[in-house]
XYZ file of C-alpha atoms in Angstrom:
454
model
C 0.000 0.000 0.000
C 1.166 3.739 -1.174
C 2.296 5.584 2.050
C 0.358 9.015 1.819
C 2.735 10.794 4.055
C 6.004 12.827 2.484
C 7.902 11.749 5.414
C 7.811 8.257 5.227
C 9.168 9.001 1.133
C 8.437 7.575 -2.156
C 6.035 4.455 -2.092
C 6.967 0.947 -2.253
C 5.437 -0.017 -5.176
C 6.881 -2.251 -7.813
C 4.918 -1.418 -11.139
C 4.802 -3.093 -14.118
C 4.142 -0.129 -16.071
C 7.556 0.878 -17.195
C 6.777 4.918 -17.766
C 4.937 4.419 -14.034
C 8.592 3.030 -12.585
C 10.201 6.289 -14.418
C 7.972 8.489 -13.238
C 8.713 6.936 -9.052
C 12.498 7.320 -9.627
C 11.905 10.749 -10.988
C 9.339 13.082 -9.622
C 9.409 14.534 -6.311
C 7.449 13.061 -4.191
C 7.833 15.859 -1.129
C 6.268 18.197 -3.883
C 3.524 15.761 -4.870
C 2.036 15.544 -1.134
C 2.821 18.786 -0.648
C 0.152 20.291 -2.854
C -3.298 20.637 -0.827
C -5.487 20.418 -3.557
C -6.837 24.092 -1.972
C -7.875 25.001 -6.070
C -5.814 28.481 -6.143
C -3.810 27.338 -9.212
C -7.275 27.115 -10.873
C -8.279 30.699 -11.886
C -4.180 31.254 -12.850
C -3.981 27.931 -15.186
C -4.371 29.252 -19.123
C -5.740 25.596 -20.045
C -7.675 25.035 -17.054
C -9.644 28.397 -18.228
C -10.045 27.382 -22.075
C -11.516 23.866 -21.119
C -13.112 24.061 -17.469
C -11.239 20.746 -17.053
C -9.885 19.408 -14.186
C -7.111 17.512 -15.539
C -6.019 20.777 -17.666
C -5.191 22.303 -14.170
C -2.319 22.103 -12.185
C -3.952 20.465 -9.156
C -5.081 17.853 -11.832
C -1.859 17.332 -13.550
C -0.171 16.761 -9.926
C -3.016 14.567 -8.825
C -2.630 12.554 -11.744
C 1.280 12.291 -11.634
C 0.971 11.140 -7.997
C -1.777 8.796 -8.413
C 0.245 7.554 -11.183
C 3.116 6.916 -8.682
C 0.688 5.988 -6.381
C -0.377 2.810 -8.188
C -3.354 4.051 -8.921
C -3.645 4.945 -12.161
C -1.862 3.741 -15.182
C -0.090 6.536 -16.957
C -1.952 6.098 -20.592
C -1.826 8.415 -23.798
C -4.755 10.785 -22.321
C -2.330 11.273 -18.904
C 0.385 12.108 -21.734
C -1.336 14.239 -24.021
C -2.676 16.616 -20.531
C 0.938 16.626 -19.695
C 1.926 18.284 -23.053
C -0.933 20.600 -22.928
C 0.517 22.109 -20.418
C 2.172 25.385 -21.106
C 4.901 25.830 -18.654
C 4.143 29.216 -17.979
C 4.317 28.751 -13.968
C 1.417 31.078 -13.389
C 0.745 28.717 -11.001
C 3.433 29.191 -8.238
C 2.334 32.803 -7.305
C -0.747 31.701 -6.799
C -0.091 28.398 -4.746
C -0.180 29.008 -0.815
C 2.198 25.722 -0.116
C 4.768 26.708 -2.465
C 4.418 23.526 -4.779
C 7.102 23.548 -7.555
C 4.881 22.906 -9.809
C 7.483 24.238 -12.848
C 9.957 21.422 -11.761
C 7.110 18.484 -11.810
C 6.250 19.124 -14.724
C 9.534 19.014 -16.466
C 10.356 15.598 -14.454
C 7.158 13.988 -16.010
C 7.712 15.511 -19.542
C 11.196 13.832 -18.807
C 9.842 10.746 -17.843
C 7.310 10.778 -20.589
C 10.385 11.046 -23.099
C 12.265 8.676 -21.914
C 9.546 6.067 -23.089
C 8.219 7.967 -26.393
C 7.461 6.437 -29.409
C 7.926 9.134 -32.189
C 7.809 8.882 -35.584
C 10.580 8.666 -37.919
C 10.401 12.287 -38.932
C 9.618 13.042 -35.196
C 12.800 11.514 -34.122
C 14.873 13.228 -36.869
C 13.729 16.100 -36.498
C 14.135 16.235 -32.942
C 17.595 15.350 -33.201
C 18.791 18.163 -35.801
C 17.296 20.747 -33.712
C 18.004 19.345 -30.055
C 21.839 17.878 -30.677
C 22.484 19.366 -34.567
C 21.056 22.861 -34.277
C 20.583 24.699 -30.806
C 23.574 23.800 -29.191
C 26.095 24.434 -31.913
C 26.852 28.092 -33.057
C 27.856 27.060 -36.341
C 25.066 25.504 -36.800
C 22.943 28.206 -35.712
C 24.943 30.491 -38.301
C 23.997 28.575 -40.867
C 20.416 28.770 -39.917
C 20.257 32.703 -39.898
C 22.431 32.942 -42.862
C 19.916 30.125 -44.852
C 16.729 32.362 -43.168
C 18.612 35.497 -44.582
C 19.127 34.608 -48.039
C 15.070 32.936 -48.102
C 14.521 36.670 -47.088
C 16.103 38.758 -49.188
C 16.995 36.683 -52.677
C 13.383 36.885 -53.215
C 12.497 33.515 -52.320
C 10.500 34.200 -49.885
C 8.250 36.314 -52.186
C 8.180 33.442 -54.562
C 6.689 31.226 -51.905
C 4.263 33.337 -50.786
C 3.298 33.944 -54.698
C 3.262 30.685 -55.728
C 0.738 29.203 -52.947
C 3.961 26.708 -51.740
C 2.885 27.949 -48.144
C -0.455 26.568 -48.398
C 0.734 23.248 -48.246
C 1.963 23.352 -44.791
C -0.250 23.314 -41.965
C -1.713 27.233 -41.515
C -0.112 28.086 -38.151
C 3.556 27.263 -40.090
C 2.081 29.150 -42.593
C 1.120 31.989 -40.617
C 4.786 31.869 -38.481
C 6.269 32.439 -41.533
C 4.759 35.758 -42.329
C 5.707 37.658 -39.284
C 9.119 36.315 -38.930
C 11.532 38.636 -38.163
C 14.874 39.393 -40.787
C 17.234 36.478 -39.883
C 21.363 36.928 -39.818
C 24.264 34.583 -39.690
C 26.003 37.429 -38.133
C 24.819 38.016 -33.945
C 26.202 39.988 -31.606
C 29.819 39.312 -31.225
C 30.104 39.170 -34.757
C 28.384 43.118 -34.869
C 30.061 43.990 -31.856
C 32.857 42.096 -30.218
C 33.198 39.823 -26.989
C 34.233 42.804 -25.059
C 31.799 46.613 -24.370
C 32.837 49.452 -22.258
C 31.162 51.029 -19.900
C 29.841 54.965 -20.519
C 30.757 57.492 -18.315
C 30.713 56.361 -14.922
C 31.274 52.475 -14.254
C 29.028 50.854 -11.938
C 29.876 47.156 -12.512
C 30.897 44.583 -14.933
C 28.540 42.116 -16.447
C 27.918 39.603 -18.714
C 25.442 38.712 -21.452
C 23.664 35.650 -22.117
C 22.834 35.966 -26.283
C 20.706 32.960 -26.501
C 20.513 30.815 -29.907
C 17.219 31.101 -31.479
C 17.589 35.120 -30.570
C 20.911 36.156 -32.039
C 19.710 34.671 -35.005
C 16.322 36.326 -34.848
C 16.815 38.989 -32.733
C 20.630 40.036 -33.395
C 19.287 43.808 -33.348
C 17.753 43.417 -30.259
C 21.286 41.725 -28.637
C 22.986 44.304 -29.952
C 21.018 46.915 -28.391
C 20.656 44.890 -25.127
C 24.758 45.732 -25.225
C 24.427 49.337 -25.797
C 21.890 50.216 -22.989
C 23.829 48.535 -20.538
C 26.786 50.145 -21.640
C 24.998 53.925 -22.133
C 23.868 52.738 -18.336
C 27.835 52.271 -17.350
C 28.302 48.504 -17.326
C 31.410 46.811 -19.121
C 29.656 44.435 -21.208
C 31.221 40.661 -21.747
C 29.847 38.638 -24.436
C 31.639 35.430 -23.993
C 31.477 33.441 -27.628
C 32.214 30.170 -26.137
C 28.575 30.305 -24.992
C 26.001 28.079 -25.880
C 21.933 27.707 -25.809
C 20.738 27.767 -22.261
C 18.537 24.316 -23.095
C 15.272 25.697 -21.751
C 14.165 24.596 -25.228
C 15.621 20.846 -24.220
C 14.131 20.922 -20.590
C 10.615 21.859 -21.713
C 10.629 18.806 -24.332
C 11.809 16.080 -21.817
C 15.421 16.175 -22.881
C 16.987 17.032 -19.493
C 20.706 15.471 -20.012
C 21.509 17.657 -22.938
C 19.662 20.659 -20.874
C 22.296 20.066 -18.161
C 25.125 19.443 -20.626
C 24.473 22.669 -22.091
C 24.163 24.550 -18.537
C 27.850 22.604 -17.253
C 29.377 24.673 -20.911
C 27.533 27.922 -19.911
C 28.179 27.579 -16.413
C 32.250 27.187 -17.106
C 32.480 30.089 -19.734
C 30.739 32.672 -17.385
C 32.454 31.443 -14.261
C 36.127 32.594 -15.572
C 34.889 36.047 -16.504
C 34.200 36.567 -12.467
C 31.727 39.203 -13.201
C 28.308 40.825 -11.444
C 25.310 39.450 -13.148
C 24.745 37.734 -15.827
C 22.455 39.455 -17.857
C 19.286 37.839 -19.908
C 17.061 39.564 -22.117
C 14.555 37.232 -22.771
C 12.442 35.676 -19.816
C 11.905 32.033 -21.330
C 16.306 31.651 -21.292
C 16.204 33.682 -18.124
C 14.045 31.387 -16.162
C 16.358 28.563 -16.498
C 19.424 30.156 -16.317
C 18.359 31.768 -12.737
C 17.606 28.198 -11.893
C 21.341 26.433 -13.151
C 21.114 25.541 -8.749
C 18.185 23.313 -9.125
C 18.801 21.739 -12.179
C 21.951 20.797 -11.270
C 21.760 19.987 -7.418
C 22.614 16.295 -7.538
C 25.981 16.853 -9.630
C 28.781 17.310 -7.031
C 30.903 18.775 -9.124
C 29.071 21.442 -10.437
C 26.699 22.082 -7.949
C 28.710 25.044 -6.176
C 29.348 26.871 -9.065
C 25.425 26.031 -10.301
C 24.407 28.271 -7.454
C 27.307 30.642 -8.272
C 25.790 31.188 -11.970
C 22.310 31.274 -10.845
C 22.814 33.850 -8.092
C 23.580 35.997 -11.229
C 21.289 35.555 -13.371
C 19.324 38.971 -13.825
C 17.102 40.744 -16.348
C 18.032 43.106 -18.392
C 15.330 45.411 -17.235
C 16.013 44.597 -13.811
C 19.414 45.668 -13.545
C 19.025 48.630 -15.328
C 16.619 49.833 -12.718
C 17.968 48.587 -9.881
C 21.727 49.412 -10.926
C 22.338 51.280 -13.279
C 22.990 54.969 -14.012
C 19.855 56.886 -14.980
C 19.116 56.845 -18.028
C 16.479 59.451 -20.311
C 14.415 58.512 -22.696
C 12.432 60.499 -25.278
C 9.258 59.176 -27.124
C 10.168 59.612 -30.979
C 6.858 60.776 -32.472
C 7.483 64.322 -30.472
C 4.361 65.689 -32.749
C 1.915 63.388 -31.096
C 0.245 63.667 -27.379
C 0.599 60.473 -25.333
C 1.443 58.309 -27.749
C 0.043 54.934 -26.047
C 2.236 51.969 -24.351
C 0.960 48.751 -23.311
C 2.686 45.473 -22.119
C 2.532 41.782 -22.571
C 4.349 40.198 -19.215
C 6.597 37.508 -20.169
C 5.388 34.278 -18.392
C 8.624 33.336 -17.193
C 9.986 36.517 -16.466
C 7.117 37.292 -14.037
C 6.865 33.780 -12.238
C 10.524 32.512 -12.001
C 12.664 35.890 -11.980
C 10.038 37.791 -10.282
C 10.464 40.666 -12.951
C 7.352 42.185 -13.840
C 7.502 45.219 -12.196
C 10.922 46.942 -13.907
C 9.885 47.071 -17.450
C 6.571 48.985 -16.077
C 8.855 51.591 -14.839
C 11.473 51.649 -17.629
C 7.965 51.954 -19.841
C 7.072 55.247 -17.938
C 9.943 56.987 -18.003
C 9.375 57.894 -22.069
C 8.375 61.535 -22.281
C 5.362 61.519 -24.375
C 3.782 58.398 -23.394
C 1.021 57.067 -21.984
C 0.812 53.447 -20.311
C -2.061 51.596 -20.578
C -2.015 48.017 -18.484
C -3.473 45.636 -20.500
C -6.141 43.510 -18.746
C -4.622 40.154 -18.314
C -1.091 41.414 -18.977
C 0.165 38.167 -16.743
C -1.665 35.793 -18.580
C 0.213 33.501 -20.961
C 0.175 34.481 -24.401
C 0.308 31.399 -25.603
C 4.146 31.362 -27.094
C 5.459 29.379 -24.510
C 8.755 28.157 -26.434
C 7.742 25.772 -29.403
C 3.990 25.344 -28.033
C 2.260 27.366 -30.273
C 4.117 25.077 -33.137
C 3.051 21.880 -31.397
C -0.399 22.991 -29.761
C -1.969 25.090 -32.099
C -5.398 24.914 -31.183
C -4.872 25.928 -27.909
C -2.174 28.499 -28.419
C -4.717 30.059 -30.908
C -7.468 29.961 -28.705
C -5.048 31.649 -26.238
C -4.144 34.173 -28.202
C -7.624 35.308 -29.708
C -8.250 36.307 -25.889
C -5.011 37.926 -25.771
C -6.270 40.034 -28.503
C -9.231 41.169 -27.491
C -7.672 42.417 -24.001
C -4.887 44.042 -26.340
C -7.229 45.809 -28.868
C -8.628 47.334 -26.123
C -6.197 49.508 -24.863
C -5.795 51.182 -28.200
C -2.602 50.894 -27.597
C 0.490 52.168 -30.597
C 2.583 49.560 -29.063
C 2.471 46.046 -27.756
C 5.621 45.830 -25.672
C 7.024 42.731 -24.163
C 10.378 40.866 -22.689
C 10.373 37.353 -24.710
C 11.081 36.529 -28.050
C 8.631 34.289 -28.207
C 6.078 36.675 -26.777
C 6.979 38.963 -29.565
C 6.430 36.564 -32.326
C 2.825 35.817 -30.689
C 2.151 39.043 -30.524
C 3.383 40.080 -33.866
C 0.735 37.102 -35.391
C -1.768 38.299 -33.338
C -1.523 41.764 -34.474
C -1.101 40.215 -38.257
C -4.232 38.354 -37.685
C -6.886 41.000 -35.860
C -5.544 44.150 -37.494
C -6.484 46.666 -35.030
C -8.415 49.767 -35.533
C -5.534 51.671 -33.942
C -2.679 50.527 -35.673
C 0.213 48.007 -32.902
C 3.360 47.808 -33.398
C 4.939 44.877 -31.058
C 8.640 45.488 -29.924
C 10.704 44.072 -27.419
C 11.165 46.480 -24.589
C 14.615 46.589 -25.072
C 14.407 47.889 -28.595
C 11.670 50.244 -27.767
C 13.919 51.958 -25.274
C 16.992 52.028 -27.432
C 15.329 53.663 -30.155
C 13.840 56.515 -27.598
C 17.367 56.621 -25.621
C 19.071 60.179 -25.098
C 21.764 59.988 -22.796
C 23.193 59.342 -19.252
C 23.437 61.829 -16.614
């Protein structure tokens, strides 16, 4: 019999479900009993709010996971497929009284669940180029944005869309594909060099974490990231030996090469001995700031694990909190409060705890007004690669999103997260609001509008 108590550990149970044994090695059982089925994760789950379903909540997903360790239930497709429903967007925690770590369940059972998947053959390949060929390799990455670049520009890309060729993949590829942003082979330290000086006064040194996916997409916005720290008097390291932080990895069940890639990042930022290391996108963020956790059983590097992770801060964040003062001037000086709004990065606002700096770096624009968008903290429906995999209910998602958005008649859609700015982009694409949106990363938004130090 299951012992219902955390203190007397992990059941004795010897199952003959083999995903069931994986998920009793793996999960935490301390976190499983811990959650008191109170219902406060309810109103904060995205899914559990599009369905009304119990088992698309996080007190369902938990009760299932322990009943499945429990010997109670045997974990079938339909306890898989409300696993990957799941967004990951940890609205959840704030709103749980006992402190569940819900984020870290999750990503043990989507481990678990991997670890006994039966994919396809084009599943499994392309799984592979991306996880081990693609995201962890810069060259590879290179490759991608130079590829994405020359689709772009040689006219390809218009020959696609002429043609009809992009009505023969699924529409939300289809629709991706139109609001992607002008790729590059060449990211930041290729623009600007491992190495920034400070402005005018220093007032520490730091480090910056340029992703994969985003200095391909977003090199602009890296580069910019660079620049405001620096204009805010922080020498700026861009190590190149630096690879993907593998929140990309740990959200699809492949948690070895998620800690491989942290043990890299983790050794290249530890010999530059700086203050923070600096993200600008809350989906790497989030699992950068928790290196500690992910790492906690490996002797070796669990020291410098918490080390890196003590670090880890957002861009916005340390600007506010540490750097010089900075001005800002809205651009379109002709027009009266031009108006601001704000789509919280998930991630950002549940693991780092940073939704309240780029509110305040938002308001400092002369000439603008901020509107807060109702629902600002709810999920967008991004959440890394789930709006490729999930359509439906990213879509669904995101036509709420929209309304909420249109509302504030808002010029700009501001937000922290690549991902969250693709979303936003296709929702924008998609509604075409009476007042015409622009979405921007914060960062890029603020660079544009920046005058000086003091």
């Amino acid at each position: 019999m299951a012992n219902s108590s955390a203190k007397f550990g992990k059941p004795a149970i010897e199952h003959s479900n083999p995903l069931a044994r994986t998920l009793l090695e793996k999960l935490d059982y301390d976190q499983l009993t811990n959650c008191m089925r109170c219902g406060f994760c309810l109103p904060a789950c995205p899914t559990f709010n599009e369905t009304g379903m119990e088992p698309a909540s996080p007190r369902g997903r938990i009760a299932m996971m322990k009943a499945a360790v429990d010997g109670l239930m045997v974990p079938d497709q339909q306890f898989e497929d409300q696993m990957n429903l799941c967004l990951g967007c940890r609205a959840c925690e704030p709103a749980c009284p006992a402190d569940v770590k819900y984020g870290q369940l999750i990503e043990q059972t989507k481990e678990a669940i991997e670890e006994h998947a039966h994919h396809s053959a084009p599943v499994k390949v392309m799984r592979k180029t991306l996880f081990k060929g693609v995201f962890p390799k810069r060259g590879s990455l290179k490759l991608l944005g130079g590829s994405l670049a020359f689709y772009q520009k040689s006219g390809l890309q218009k020959i696609a869309r002429g043609t009809g060729i992009m009505k023969l993949f699924p529409k939300h590829l289809a629709e991706m594909e139109s609001i992607l942003p002008p790729a590059t082979s060449k990211g930041v330290v290729e623009q600007l060099g491992t190495f920034y000086a400070a402005k005018g006064e220093k007032v520490g040194t730091v480090a910056m974490f340029r992703g994969c996916i985003m200095d391909v997409m977003f090199a602009g916005t890296n580069v910019n990231t660079v620049e405001l720290l620096s204009a805010a008097g922080f020498d700026v390291h861009i190590p190149d030996a630096q690879v993907c932080c593998g929140a990309l990895h740990a959200h699809s069940g492949e948690m070895n090469d998620a800690r491989a890639l942290a043990k890299v990042n983790i050794e290249v930022f530890k010999k530059l001995g700086v203050d923070y290391v600096v993200s600008n996108a809350g989906g790497c963020g989030a699992l950068l700031v928790e290196y500690d956790h992910l790492l906690e059983q490996d002797e070796q590097y669990r020291e410098d694990a918490k080390w890196f992770a003590e670090r880890v801060i957002d861009v916005s964040a340390l600007l506010v909190e540490k750097g010089n003062p900075l001005q800002f001037a809205e651009q379109e000086a002709a027009q009266e409060g031009v108006k601001v709004t704000y789509q919280d990065s998930c991630h950002l606002r549940n693991v780092m705890k940073g939704s309240s700096a780029p509110r305040v770096l938002m308001k400092k624009v002369a000439n603008t007004e901020y509107i807060e968008m109702v629902d600002a903290d709810r999920c967008c429906g991004s959440a890394g690669v789930y709006n490729v995999v999930q359509p439906e209910m990213a879509g669904s998602i995101l036509e709420h999103k929209m309304e909420h958005a249109n509302n504030t008649q808002a010029s700009y859609m501001l937000t922290s997260n690549p991902g969250c700015l693709l979303q936003m982009k296709l929702g924008i694409e998609k509604h075409q609001p009476e007042q015409t949106m622009k979405a921007m990363h914060i960062v890029d938004f603020l660079h544009e509008r920046m005058i000086s130090s003091k």
